[in-house]
Coordinates of C-alpha atoms in Angstrom, one line a residue:
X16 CA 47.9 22.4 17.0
X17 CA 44.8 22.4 15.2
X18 CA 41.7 24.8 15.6
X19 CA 38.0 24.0 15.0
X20 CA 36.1 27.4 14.9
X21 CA 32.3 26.6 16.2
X22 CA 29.9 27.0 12.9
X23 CA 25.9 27.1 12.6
X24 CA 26.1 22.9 12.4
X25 CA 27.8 22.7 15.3
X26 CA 26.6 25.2 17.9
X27 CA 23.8 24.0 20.5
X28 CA 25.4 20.7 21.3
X29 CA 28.0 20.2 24.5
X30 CA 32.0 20.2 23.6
X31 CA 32.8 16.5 24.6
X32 CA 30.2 15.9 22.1
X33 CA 32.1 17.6 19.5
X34 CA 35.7 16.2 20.4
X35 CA 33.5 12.8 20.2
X36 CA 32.7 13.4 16.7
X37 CA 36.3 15.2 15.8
X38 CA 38.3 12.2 17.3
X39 CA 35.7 9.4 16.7
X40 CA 38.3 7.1 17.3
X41 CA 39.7 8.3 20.8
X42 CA 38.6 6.8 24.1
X43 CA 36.5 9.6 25.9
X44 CA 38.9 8.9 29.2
X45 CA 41.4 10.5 26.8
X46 CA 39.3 13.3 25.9
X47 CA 38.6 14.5 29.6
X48 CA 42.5 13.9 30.4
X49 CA 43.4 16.5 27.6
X50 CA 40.5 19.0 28.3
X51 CA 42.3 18.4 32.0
X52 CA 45.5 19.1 31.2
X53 CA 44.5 22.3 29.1
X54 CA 45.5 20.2 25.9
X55 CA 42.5 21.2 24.5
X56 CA 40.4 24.3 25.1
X57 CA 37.3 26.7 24.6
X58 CA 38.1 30.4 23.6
X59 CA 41.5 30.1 25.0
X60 CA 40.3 28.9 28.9
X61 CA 40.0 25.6 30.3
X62 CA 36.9 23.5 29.5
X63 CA 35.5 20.5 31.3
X64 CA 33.7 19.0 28.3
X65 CA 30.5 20.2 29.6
X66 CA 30.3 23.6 27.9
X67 CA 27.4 24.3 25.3
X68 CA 28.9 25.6 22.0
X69 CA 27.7 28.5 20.4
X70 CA 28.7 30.2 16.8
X71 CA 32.0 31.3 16.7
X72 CA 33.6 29.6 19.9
X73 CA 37.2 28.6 19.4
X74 CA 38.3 25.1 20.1
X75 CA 42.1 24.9 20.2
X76 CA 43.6 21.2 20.2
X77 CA 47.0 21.6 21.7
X78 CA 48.2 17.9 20.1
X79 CA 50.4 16.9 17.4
X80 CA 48.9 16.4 13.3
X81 CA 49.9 12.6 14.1
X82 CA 47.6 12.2 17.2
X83 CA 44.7 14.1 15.8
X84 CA 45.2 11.7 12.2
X85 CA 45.0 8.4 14.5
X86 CA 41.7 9.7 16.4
X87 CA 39.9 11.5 13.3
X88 CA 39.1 8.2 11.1
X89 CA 38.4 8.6 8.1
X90 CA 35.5 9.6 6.4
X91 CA 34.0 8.2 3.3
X92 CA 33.2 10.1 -0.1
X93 CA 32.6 9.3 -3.8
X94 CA 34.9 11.8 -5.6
X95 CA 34.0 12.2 -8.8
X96 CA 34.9 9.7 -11.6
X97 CA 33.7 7.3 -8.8
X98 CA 30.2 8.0 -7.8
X99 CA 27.4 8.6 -10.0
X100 CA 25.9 12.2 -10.9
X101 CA 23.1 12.8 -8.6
X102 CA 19.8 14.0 -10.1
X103 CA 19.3 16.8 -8.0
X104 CA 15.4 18.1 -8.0
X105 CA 15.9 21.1 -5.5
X106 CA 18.9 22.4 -3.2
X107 CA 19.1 25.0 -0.8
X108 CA 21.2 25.9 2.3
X109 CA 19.7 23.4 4.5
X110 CA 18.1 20.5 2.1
X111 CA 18.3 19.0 -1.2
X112 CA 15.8 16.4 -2.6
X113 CA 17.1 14.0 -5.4
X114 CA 15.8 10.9 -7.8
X115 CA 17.3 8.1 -6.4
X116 CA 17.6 5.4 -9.4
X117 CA 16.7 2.2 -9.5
X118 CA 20.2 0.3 -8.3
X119 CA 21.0 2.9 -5.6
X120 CA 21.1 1.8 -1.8
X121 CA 19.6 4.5 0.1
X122 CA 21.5 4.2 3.4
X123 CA 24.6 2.0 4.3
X124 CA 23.9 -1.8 4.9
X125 CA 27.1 -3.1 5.4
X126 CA 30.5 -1.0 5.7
X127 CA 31.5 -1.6 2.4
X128 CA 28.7 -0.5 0.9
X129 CA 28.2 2.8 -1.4
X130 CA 24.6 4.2 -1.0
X131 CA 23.2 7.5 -2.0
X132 CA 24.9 9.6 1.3
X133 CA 28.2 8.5 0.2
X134 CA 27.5 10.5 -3.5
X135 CA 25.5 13.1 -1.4
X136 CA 28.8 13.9 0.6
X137 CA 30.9 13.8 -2.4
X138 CA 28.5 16.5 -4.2
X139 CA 29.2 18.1 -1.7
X140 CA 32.6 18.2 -0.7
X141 CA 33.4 19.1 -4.7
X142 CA 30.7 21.9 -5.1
X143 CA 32.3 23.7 -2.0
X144 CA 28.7 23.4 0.3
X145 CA 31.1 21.3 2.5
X146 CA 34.5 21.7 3.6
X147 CA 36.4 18.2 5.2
X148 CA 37.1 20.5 8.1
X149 CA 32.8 20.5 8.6
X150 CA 32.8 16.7 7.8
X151 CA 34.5 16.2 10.5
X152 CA 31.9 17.2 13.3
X153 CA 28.8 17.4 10.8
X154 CA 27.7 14.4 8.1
X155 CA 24.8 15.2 5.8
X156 CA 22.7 12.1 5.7
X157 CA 19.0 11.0 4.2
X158 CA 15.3 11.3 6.3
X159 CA 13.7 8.7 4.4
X160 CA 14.5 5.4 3.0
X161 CA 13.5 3.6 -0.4
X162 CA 14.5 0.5 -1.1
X163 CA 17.6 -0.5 -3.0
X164 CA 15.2 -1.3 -6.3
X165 CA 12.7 1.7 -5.9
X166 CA 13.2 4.7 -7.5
X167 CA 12.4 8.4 -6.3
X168 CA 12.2 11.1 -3.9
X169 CA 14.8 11.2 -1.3
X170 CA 15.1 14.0 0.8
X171 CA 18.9 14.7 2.9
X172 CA 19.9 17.8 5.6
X173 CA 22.4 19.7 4.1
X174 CA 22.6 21.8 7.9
X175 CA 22.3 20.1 11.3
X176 CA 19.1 22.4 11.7
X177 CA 17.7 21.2 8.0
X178 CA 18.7 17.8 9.0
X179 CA 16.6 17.7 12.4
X180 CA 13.5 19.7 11.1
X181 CA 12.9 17.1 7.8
X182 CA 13.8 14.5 9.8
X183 CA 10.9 15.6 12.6
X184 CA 8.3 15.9 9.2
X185 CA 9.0 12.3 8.3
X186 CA 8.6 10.8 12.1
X187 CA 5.7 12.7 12.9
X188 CA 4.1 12.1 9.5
X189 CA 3.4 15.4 8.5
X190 CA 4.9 15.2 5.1
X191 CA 3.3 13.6 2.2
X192 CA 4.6 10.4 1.3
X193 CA 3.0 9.9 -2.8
X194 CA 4.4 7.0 -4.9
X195 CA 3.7 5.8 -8.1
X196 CA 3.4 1.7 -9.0
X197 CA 1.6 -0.3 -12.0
X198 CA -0.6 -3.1 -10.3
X199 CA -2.0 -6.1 -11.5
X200 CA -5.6 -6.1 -11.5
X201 CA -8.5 -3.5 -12.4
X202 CA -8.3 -1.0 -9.5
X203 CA -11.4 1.3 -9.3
X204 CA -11.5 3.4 -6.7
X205 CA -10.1 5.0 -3.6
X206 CA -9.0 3.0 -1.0
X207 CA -8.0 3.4 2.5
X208 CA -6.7 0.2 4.0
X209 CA -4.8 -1.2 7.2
X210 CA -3.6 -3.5 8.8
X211 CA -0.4 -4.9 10.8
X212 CA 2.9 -5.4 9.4
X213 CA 5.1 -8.5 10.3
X214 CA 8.9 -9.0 9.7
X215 CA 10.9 -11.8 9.4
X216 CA 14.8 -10.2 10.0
X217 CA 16.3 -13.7 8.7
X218 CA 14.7 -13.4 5.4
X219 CA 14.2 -10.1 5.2
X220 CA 9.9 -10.6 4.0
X221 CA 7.4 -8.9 5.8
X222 CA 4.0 -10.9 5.7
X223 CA 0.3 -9.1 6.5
X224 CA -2.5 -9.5 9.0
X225 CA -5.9 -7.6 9.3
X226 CA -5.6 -8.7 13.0
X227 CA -3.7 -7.0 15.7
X228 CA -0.4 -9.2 17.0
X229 CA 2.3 -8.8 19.5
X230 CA 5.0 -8.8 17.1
X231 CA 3.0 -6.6 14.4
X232 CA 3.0 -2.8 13.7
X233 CA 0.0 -1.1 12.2
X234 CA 0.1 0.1 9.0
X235 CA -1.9 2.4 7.0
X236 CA -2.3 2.9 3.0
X237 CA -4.3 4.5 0.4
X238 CA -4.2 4.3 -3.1
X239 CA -6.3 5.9 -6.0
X240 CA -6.0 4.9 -9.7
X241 CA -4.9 6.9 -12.1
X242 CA -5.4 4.6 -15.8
X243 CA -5.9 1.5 -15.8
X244 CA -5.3 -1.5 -19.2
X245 CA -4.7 -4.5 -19.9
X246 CA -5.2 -6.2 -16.3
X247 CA -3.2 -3.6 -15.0
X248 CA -3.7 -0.3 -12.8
X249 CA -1.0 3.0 -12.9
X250 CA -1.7 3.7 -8.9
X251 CA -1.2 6.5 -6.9
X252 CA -0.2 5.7 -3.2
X253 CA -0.3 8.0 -0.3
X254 CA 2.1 6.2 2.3
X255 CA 0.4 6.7 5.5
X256 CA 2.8 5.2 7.8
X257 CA 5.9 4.0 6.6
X258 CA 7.5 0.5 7.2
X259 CA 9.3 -1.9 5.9
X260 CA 8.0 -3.5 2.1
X261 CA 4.6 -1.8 3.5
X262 CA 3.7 -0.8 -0.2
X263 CA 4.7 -3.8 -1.8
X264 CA 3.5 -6.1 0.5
X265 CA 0.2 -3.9 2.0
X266 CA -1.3 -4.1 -2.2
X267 CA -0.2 -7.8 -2.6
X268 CA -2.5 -8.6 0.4
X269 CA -5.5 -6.7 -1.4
X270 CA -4.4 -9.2 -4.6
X271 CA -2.5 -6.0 -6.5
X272 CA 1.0 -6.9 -6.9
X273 CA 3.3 -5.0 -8.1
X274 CA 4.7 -5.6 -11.7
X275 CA 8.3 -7.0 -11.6
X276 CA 8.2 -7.2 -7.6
X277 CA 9.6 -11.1 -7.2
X278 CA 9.2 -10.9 -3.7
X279 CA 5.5 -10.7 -3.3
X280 CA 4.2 -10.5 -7.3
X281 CA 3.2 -13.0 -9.9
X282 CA 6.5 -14.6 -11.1
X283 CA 5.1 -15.8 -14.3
X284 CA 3.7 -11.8 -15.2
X285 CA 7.5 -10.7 -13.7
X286 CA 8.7 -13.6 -16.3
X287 CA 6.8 -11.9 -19.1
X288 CA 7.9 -8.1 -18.6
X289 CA 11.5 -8.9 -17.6
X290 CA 11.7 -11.3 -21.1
X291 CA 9.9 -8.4 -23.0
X292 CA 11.3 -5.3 -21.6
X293 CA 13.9 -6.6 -19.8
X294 CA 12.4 -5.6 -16.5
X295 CA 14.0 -6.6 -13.1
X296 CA 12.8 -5.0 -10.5
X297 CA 9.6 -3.5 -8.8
X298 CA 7.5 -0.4 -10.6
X299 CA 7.4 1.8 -7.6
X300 CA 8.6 4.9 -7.6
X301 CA 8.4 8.0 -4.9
X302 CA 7.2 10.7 -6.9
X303 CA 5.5 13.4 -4.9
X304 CA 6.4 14.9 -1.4
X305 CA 4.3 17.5 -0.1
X306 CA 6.0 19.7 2.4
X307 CA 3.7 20.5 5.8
X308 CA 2.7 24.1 7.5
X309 CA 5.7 25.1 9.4
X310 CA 7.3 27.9 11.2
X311 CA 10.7 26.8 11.8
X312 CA 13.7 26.6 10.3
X313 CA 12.3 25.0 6.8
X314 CA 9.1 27.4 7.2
X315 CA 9.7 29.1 3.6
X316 CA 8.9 25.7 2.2
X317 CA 5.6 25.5 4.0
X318 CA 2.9 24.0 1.3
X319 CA 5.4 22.9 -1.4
X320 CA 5.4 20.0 -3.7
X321 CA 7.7 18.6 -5.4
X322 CA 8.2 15.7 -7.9
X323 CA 10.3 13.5 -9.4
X324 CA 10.3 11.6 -13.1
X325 CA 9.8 8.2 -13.0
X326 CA 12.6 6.4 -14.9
X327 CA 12.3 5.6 -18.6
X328 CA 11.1 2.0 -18.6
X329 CA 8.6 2.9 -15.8
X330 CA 7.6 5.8 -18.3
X331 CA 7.3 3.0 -21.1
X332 CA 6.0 0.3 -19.8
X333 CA 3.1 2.8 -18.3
X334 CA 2.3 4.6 -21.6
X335 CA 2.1 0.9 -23.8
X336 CA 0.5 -0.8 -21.0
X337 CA -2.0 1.6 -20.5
X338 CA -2.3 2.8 -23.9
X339 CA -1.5 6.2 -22.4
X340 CA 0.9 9.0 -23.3
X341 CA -0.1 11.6 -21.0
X342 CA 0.8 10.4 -17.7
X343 CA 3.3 12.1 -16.4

């Protein structure tokens, strides 16, 4: 017999929802049988499955350690040794925001893959903010995406409720989205531009139109510069809306490239950095998120801004590019 006892995470939500995420792996036909036969139950009484859960309710699982083991599944972790120390920019009960490196997937691609939740849980589970009991019925996840090669702010739920509330500030756009890239070109003042976004799935390349199609989504961007040198611009990019390569993509339409972006950027500049510096991937780097107004569960954080460091060769590059120490 095992006993789940209802926390904060996983109040609100029906109980075959729970036994779904508890016994991932069990057909729900199975589920209903044992809530049926009393195998399982709610503070001590039958349940049909229908039951909201609130704080505290006691779910008793009437079944042996070798049936709940086939059902459960098995969640993945990076223990340490194994994962890479996370560089943590703020943590609280219900969020943490970290500085995703260059190299770092943000989300899962594939089901072998090791992205930035997998080290996220593992913090977790080894600084005691996370028991495996929790995991079971609760995973901790990401709001916003960077690609694998970008560097920066990524902001996770640490609580279902801190989870759900980010995750509303990044789909309704109320947070501030501010990134930092090194252009090509002399960039000289604001600009606010749109357009629609096009992606090819087989290739994984987004291409840009200034005129409305079926298969487009509109995008929005504005950028201001912030030094500029040498034919190249340090930028500062407000991310409007946020799709797909929009950044890279959105200022190689405009004829700004990123430096060492090989997707849509100059190869022969790309050539020149990577042989000089050693450079292999795209300047760009999510370095300012500005929390929105809010009275809910994340309300204390209403107006805050946080940053993150770019990485050491974005910090280089920058300051003998641009002939500036003072950037950042």
């Amino acid at each position: 017999m095992q006993e789940i006892c209802v926390t904060e995470n996983e109040a609100g939500q029906r109980l075959d929802k729970l036994l779904a995420k508890y016994l991932k792996e069990a057909p729900k036909s199975f589920l209903y049988k044992m809530l049926r036969k009393k195998n399982i139950t709610l503070n001590g009484k039958k349940a049909s499955g229908a039951e909201k859960l609130f704080q505290g309710d006691v779910v008793k699982l009437f079944l042996s350690d070798e049936t709940i083991g086939k059902f459960s599944g098995r969640e993945e972790c990076i223990r340490p040794g194994r994962r890479e120390a996370l560089d943590i920019l703020y943590e609280d009960s219900h969020i943490l925001l970290l500085n995703k490196p260059v190299g770092m997937l943000s989300q899962k691609a594939r089901e072998q893959d090791v992205s930035a939740v997998e080290h996220l849980i593992g913090y977790l589970l080894d600084s005691k903010a996370l028991t495996e009991q929790e995991l079971k019925t609760f995973r901790p996840s990401v709001c916003n995406r960077l690609d694998r090669n970008t560097s920066g702010i990524l902001a996770a739920g640490k609580s279902l409720a801190g989870l759900q509330e980010l995750s509303r500030f990044f789909k309704d756009r109320s947070i501030g989205k501010y990134y930092l890239c090194l252009v090509w070109g002399d960039v000289k003042g604001l600009e606010s531009i749109k357009g629609y976004l096009v992606k090819d799935g087989l290739t994984n390349h987004v291409r840009i139109s200034q005129k409305e199609m079926p298969e487009g989504v509109r995008i929005e961007t504005e950028y201001r510069p912030l030094a500029s040198g040498g034919g190249m611009t340090l930028l500062e990019v407000h991310l409007v809306t946020g799709k797909t390569h929009q950044i890279r993509a959105h200022l190689a339409s405009q004829g700004h490239p990123i430096l060492g972006d090989y997707k849509y950027g100059k190869p022969k500049v790309n050539d020149r950095y990577q042989k000089q510096y050693g450079l292999k991937s795209q300047l760009l780097h999510a370095w300012r998120l500005q929390m929105p107004k809010s009275e809910g569960t994340l309300g204390y954080l209403s107006g805050r801004e946080f940053r993150a460091p770019p990485p050491g060769l974005f910090r280089q590059i920058c300051a003998e590019q641009l002939g500036r120490q003072d950037l950042f």
